[in-house]
PDB file of C-alpha atoms in Angstrom:
ATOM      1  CA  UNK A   6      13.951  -7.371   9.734  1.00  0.00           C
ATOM      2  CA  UNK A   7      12.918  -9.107   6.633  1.00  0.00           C
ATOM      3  CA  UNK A   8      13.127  -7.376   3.111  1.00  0.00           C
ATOM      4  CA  UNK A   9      11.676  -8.844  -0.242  1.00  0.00           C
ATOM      5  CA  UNK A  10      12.369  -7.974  -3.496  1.00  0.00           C
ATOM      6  CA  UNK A  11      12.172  -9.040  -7.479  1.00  0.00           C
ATOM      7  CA  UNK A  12      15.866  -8.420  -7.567  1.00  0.00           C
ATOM      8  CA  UNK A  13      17.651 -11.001  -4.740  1.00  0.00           C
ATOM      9  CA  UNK A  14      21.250  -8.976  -5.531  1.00  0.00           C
ATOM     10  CA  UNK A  15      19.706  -5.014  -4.866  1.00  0.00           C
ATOM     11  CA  UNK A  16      17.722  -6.686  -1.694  1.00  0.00           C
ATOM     12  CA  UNK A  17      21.318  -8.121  -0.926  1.00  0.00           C
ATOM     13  CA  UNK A  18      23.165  -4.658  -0.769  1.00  0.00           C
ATOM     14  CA  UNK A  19      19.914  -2.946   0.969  1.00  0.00           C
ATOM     15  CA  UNK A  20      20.416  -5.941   3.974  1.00  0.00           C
ATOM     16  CA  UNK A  21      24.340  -5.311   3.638  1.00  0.00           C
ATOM     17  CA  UNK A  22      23.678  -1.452   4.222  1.00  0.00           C
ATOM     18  CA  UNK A  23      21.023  -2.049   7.014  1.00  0.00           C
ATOM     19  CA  UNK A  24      23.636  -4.387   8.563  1.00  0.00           C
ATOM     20  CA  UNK A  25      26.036  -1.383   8.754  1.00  0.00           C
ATOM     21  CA  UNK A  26      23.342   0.106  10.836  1.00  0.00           C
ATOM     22  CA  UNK A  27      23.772  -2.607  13.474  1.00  0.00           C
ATOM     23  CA  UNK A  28      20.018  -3.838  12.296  1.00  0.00           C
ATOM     24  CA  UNK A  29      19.635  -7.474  11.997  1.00  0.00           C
ATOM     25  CA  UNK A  30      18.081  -8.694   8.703  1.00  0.00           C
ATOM     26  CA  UNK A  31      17.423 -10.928   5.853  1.00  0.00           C
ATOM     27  CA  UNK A  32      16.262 -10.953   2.356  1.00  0.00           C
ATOM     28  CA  UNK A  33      13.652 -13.145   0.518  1.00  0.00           C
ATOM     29  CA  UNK A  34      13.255 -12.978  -3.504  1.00  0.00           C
ATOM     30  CA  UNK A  35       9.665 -12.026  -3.585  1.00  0.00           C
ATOM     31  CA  UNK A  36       7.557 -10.182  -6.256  1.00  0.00           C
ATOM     32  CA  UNK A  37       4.209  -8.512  -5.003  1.00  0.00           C
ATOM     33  CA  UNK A  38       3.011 -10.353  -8.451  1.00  0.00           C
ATOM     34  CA  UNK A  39       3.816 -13.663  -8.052  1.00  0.00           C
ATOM     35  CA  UNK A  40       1.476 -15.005  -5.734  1.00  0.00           C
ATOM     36  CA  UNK A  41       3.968 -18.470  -4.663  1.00  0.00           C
ATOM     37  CA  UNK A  42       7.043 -16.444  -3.898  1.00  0.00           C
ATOM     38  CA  UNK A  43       4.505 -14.364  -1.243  1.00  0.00           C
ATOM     39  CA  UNK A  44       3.081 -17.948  -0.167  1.00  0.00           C
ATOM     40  CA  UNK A  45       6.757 -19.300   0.249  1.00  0.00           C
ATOM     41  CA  UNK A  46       7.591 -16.086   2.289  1.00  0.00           C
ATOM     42  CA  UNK A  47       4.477 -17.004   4.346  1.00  0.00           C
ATOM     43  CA  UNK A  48       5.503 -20.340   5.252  1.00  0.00           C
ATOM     44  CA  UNK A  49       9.431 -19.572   5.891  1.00  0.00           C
ATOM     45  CA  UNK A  50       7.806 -17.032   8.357  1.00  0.00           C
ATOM     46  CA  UNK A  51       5.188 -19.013   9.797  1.00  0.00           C
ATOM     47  CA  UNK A  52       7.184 -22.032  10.033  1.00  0.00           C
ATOM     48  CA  UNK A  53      10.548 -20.163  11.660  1.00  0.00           C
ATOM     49  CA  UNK A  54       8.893 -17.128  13.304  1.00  0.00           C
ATOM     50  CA  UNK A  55       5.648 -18.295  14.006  1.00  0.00           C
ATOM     51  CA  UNK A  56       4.507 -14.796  13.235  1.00  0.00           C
ATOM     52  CA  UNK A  57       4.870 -11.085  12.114  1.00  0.00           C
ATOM     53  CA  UNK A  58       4.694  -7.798  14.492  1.00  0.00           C
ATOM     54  CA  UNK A  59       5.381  -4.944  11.421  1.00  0.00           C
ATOM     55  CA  UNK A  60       4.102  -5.146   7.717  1.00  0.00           C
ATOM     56  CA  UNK A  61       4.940  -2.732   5.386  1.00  0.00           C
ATOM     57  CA  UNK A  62       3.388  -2.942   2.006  1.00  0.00           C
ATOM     58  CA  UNK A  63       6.413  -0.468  -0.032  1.00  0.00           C
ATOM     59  CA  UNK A  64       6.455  -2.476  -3.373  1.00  0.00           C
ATOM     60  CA  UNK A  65       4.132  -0.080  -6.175  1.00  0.00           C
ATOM     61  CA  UNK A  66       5.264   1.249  -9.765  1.00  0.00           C
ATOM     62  CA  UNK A  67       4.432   4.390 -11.579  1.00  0.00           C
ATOM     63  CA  UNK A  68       4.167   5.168 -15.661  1.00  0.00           C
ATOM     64  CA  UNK A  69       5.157   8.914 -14.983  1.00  0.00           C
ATOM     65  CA  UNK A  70       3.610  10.825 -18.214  1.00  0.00           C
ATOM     66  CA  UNK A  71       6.339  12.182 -20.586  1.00  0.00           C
ATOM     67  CA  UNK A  72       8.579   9.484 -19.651  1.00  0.00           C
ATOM     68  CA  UNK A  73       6.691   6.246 -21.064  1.00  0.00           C
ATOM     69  CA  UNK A  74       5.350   5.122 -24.592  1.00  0.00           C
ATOM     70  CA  UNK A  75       3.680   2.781 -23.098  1.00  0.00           C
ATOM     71  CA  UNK A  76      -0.539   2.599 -23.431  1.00  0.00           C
ATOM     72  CA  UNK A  77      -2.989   3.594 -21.300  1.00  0.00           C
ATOM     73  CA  UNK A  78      -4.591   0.074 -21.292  1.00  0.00           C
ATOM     74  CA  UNK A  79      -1.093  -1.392 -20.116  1.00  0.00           C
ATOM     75  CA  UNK A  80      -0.497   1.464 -17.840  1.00  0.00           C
ATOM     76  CA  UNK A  81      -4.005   0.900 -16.189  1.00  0.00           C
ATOM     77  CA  UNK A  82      -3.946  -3.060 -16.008  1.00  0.00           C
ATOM     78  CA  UNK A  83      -0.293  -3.409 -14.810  1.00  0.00           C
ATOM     79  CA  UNK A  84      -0.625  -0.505 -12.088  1.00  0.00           C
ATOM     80  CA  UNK A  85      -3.577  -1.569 -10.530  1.00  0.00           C
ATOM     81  CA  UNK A  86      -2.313  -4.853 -10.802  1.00  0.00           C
ATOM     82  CA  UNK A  87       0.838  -4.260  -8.595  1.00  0.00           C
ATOM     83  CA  UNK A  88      -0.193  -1.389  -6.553  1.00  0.00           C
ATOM     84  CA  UNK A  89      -3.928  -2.486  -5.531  1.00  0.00           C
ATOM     85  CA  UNK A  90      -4.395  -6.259  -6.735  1.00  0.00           C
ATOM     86  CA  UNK A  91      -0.340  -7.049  -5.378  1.00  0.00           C
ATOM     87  CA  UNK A  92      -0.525  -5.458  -1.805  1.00  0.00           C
ATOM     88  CA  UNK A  93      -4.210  -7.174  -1.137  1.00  0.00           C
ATOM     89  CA  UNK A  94      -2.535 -10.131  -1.564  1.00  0.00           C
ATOM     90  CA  UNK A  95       0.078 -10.160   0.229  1.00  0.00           C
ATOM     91  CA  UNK A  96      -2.272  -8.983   3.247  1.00  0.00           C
ATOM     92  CA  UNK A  97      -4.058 -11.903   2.387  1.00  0.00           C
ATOM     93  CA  UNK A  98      -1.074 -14.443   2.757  1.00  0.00           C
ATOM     94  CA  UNK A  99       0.467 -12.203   5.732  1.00  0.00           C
ATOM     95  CA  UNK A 100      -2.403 -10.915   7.720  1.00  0.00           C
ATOM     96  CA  UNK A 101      -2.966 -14.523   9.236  1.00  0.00           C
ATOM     97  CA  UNK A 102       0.692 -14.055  11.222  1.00  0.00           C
ATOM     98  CA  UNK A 103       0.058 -11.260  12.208  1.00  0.00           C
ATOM     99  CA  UNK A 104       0.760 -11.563  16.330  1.00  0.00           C
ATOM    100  CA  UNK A 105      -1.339  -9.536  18.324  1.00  0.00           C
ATOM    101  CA  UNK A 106      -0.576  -5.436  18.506  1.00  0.00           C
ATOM    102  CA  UNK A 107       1.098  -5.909  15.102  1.00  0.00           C
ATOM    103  CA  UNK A 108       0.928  -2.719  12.879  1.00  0.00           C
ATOM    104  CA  UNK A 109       1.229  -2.686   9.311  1.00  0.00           C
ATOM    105  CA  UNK A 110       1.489  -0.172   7.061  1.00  0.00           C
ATOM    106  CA  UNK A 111       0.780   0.722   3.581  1.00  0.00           C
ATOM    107  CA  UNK A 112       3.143   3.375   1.566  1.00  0.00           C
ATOM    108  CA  UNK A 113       0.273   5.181   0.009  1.00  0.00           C
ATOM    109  CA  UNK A 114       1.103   8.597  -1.802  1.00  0.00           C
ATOM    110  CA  UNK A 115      -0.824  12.595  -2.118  1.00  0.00           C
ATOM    111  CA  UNK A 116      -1.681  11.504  -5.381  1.00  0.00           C
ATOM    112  CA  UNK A 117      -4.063   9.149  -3.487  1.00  0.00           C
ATOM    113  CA  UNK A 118      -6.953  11.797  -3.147  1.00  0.00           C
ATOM    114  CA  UNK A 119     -10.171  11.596  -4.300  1.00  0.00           C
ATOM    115  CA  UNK A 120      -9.997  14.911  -6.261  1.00  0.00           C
ATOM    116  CA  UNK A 121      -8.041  12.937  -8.904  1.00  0.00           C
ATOM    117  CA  UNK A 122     -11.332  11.276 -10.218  1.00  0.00           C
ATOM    118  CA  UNK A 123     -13.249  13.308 -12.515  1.00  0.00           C
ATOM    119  CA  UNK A 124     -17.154  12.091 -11.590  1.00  0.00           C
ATOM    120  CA  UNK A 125     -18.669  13.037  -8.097  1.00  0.00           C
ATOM    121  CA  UNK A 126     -20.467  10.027  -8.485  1.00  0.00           C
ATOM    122  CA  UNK A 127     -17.123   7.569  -9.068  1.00  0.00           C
ATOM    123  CA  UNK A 128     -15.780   9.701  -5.842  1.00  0.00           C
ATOM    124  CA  UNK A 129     -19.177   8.791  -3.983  1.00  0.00           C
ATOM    125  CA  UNK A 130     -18.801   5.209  -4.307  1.00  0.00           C
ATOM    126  CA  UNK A 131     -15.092   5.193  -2.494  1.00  0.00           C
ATOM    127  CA  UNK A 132     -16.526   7.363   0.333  1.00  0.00           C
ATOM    128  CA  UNK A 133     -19.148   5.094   0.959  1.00  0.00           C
ATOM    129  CA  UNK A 134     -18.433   4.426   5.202  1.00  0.00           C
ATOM    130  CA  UNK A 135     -20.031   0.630   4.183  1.00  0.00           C
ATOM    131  CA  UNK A 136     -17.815  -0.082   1.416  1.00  0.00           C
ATOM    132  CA  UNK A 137     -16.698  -3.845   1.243  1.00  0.00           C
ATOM    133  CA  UNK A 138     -13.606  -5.471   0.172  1.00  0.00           C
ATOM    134  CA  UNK A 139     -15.566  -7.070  -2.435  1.00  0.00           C
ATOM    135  CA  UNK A 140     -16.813  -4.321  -4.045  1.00  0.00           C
ATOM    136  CA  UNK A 141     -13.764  -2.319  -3.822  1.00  0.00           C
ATOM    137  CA  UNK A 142     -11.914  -4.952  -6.173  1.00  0.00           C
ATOM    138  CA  UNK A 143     -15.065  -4.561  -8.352  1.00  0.00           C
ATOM    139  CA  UNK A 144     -14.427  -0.535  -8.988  1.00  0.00           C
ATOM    140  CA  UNK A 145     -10.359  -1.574  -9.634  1.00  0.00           C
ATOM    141  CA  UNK A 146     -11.671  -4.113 -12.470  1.00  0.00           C
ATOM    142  CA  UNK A 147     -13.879  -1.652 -13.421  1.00  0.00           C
ATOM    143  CA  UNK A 148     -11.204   1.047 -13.913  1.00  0.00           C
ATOM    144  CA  UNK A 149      -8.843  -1.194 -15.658  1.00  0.00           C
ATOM    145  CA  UNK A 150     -11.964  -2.370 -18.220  1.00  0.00           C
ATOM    146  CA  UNK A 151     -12.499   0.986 -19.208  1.00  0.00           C
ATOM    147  CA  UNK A 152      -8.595   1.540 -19.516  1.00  0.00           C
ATOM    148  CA  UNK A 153      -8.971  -1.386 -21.685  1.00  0.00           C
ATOM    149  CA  UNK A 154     -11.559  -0.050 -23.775  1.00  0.00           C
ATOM    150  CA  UNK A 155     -10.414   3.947 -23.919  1.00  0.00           C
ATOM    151  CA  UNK A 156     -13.496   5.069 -21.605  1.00  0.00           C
ATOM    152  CA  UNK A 157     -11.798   5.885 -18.475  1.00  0.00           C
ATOM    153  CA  UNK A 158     -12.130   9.666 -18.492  1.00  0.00           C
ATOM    154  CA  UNK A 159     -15.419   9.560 -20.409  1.00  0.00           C
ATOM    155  CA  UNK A 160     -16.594   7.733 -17.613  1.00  0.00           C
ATOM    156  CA  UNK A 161     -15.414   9.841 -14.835  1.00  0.00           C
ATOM    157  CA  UNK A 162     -12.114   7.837 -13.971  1.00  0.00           C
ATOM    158  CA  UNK A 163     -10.006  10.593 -15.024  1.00  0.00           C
ATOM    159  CA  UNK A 164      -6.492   9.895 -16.503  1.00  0.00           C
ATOM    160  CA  UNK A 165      -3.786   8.570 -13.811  1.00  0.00           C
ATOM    161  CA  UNK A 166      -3.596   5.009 -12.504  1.00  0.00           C
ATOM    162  CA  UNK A 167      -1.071   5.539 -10.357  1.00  0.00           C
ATOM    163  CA  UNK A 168      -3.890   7.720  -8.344  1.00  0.00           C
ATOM    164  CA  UNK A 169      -6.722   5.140  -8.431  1.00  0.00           C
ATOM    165  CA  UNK A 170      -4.423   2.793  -7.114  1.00  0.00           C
ATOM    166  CA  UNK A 171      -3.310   4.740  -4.648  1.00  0.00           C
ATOM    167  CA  UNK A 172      -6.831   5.605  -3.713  1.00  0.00           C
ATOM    168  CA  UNK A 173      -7.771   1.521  -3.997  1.00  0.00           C
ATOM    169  CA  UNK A 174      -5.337   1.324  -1.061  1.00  0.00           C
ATOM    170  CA  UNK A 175      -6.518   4.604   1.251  1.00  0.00           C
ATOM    171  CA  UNK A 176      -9.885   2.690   0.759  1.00  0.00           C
ATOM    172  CA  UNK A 177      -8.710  -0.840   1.188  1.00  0.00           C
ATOM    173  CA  UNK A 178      -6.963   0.729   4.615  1.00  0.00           C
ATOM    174  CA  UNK A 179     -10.206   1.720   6.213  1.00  0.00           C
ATOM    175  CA  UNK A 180     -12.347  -1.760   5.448  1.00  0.00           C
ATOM    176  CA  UNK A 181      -9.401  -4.177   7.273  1.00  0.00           C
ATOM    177  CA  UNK A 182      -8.736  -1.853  10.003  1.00  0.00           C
ATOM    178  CA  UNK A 183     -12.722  -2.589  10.809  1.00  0.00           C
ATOM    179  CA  UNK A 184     -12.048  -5.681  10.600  1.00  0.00           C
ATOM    180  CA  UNK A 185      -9.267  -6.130  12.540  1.00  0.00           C
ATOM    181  CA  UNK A 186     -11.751  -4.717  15.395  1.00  0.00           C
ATOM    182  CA  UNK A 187     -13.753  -7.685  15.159  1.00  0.00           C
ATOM    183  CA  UNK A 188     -10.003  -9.931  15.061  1.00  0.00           C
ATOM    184  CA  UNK A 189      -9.787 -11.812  18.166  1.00  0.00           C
ATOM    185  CA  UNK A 190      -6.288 -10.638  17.873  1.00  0.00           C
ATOM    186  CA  UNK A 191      -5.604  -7.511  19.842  1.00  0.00           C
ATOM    187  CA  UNK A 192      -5.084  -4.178  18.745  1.00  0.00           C
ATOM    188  CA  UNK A 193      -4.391  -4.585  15.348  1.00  0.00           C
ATOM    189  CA  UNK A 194      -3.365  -1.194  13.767  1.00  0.00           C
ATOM    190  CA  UNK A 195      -3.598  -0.380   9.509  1.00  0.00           C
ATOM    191  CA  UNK A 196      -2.748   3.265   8.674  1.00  0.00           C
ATOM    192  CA  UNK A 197      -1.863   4.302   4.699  1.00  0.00           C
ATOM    193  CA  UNK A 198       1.059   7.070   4.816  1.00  0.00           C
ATOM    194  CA  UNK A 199       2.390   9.724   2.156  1.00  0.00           C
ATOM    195  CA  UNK A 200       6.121   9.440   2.898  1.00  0.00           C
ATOM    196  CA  UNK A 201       6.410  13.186   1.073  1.00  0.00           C
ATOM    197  CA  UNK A 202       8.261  13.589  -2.287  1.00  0.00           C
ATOM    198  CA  UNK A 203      11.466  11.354  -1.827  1.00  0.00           C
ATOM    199  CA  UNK A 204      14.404  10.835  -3.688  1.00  0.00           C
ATOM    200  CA  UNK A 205      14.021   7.468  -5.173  1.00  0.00           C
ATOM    201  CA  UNK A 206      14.215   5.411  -7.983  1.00  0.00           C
ATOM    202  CA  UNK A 207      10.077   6.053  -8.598  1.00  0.00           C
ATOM    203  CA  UNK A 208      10.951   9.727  -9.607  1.00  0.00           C
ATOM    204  CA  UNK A 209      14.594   9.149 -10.873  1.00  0.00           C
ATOM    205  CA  UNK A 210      15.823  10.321  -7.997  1.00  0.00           C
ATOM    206  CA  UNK A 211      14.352  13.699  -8.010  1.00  0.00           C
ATOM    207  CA  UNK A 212      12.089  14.436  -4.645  1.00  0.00           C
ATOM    208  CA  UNK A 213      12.722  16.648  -1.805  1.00  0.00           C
ATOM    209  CA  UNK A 214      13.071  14.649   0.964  1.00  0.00           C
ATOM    210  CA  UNK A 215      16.555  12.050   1.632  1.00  0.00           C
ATOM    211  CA  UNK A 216      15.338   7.986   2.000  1.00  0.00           C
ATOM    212  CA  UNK A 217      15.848   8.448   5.769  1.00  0.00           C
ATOM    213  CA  UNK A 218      13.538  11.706   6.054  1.00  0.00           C
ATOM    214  CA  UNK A 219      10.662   9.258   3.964  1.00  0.00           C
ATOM    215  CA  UNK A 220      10.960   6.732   6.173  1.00  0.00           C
ATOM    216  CA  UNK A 221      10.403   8.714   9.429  1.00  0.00           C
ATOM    217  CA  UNK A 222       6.483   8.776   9.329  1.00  0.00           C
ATOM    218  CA  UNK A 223       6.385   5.027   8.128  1.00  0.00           C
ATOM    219  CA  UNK A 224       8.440   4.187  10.844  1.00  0.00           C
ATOM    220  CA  UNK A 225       6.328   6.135  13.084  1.00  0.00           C
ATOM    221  CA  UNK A 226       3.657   4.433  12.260  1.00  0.00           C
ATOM    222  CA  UNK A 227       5.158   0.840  12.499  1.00  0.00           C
ATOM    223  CA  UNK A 228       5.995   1.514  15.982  1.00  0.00           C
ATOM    224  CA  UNK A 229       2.736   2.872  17.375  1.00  0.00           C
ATOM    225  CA  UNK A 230       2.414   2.256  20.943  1.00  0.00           C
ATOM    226  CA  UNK A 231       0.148  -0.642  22.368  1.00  0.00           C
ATOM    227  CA  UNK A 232      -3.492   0.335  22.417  1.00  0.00           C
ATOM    228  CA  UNK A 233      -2.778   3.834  20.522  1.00  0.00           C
ATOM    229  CA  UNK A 234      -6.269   5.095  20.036  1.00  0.00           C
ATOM    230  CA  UNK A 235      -5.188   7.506  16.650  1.00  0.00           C
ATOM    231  CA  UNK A 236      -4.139   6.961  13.997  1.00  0.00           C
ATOM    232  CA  UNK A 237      -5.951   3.825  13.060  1.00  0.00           C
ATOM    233  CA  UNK A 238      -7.029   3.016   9.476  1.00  0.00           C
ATOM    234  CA  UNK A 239      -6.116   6.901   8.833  1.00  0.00           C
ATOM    235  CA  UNK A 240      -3.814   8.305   5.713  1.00  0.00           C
ATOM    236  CA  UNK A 241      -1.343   9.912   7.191  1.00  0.00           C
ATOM    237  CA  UNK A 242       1.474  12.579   6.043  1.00  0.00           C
ATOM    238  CA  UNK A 243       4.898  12.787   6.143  1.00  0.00           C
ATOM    239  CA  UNK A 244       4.975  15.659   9.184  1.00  0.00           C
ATOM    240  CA  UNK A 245       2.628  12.437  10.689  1.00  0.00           C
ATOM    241  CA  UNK A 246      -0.517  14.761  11.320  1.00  0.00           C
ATOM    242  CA  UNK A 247      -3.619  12.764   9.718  1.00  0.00           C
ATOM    243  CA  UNK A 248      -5.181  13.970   6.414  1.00  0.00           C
ATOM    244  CA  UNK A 249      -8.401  13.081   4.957  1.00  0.00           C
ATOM    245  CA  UNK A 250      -7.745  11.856   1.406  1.00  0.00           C
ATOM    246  CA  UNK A 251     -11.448  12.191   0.636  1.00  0.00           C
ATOM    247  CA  UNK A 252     -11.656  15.396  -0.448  1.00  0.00           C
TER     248      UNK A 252
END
């Protein structure tokens, strides 16, 4: 087991703790951000493991209203920038080890539904079943531009980055799972999950649900038997039943 994170001394005592646990792991000092820690994490892997079997995109931050002065044009740019523009590439750096069967999994969130845009015609766009990669970085640029320039609920974006993001991924999910059907690599499983409301540093340590209680449906899904035929490229919850996020 391989963690990453900004801070090498808090991925230190999460490996020390997991360790406890009797799980074999490691730490690398990687930021979702900084796009030549993720390619040195590539190449340790490649060149040492010759591959991954589990991906799991965690890494995403959150401007929670009341609790930051910070503006909307930062809160939009840096969001999107982590949460969307940070875990697409890492897929890009990572997918390529991915061994066949691997499963990966993205931590999405409930705030991740479509209902959180305020134009049907915005909403249209992400349900579009032939939406492309491509254009689905074009509607994130397009959210943070009109962050930028004050427009974003005047033009139907509504008001909370942290749910286009989250939306950017439930989207992004759908477009490489088809494409991992065309992967000469077998069986290839993405699937997006809302861990539920869980006490962590996000939320100031404030949810419902323990660490270990979010981590059951991610772990679920990490460990999907060979060949599973559902879910695949699905948002799932934290009970692990399969929501549509399109609503």
């Amino acid at each position: 087991v391989f963690l990453t994170a900004r801070n090498e001394a808090l991925g230190r005592a999460a490996v020390g703790e997991a360790e406890v646990r009797r799980f074999a792991s490691q730490v690398s000092p990687a930021g979702i951000t900084d796009e030549a820690s993720i390619k040195s994490l590539a190449v340790f892997l490649k060149q040492n493991y010759d591959g991954l079997d589990v991906l799991v995109n965690n890494a995403s931050i959150l401007y929670r209203p009341g609790d930051t002065t910070a503006p909307f044009a930062e809160q939009a740019v840096n969001t999107i920038n982590v949460n969307f523009f940070g875990t697409l590439n890492v897929c890009l750096h990572l997918f390529p080890l991915l061994r066949p069967h691997a499963r990966v999994v993205h931590m999405s969130s409930n705030g991740g539904y479509l209902c959180y845009l305020g134009s049907e015609d915005i909403r249209n766009r992400f349900r579009n079943e032939n939406l492309t990669e491509e254009e689905l970085c074009d509607y994130m640029r397009e959210f943070m531009k009109a962050g930028q320039e004050g427009t974003h609920e005047a033009k139907g974006w509504g008001y909370r980055p942290y749910s286009v993001s989250k939306i950017g991924i439930n989207a992004l999910t759908i477009i490489q799972q088809k494409k991992f059907l065309e992967d000469e690599r077998e069986d290839i499983v993405v699937n997006a999950v809302h861990p539920g409301y869980v006490m962590t540093d996000i939320n100031q340590g404030k949810g419902e649900l323990t660490p270990e209680q979010g981590a059951e449906a991610p772990v679920y899904l990490a460990l999907l038997p060979r060949n599973v035929e559902s879910p695949r490229g699905q948002f799932v919850l934290e009970d692990k039943t399969v929501a549509s996020w399109t609503t």
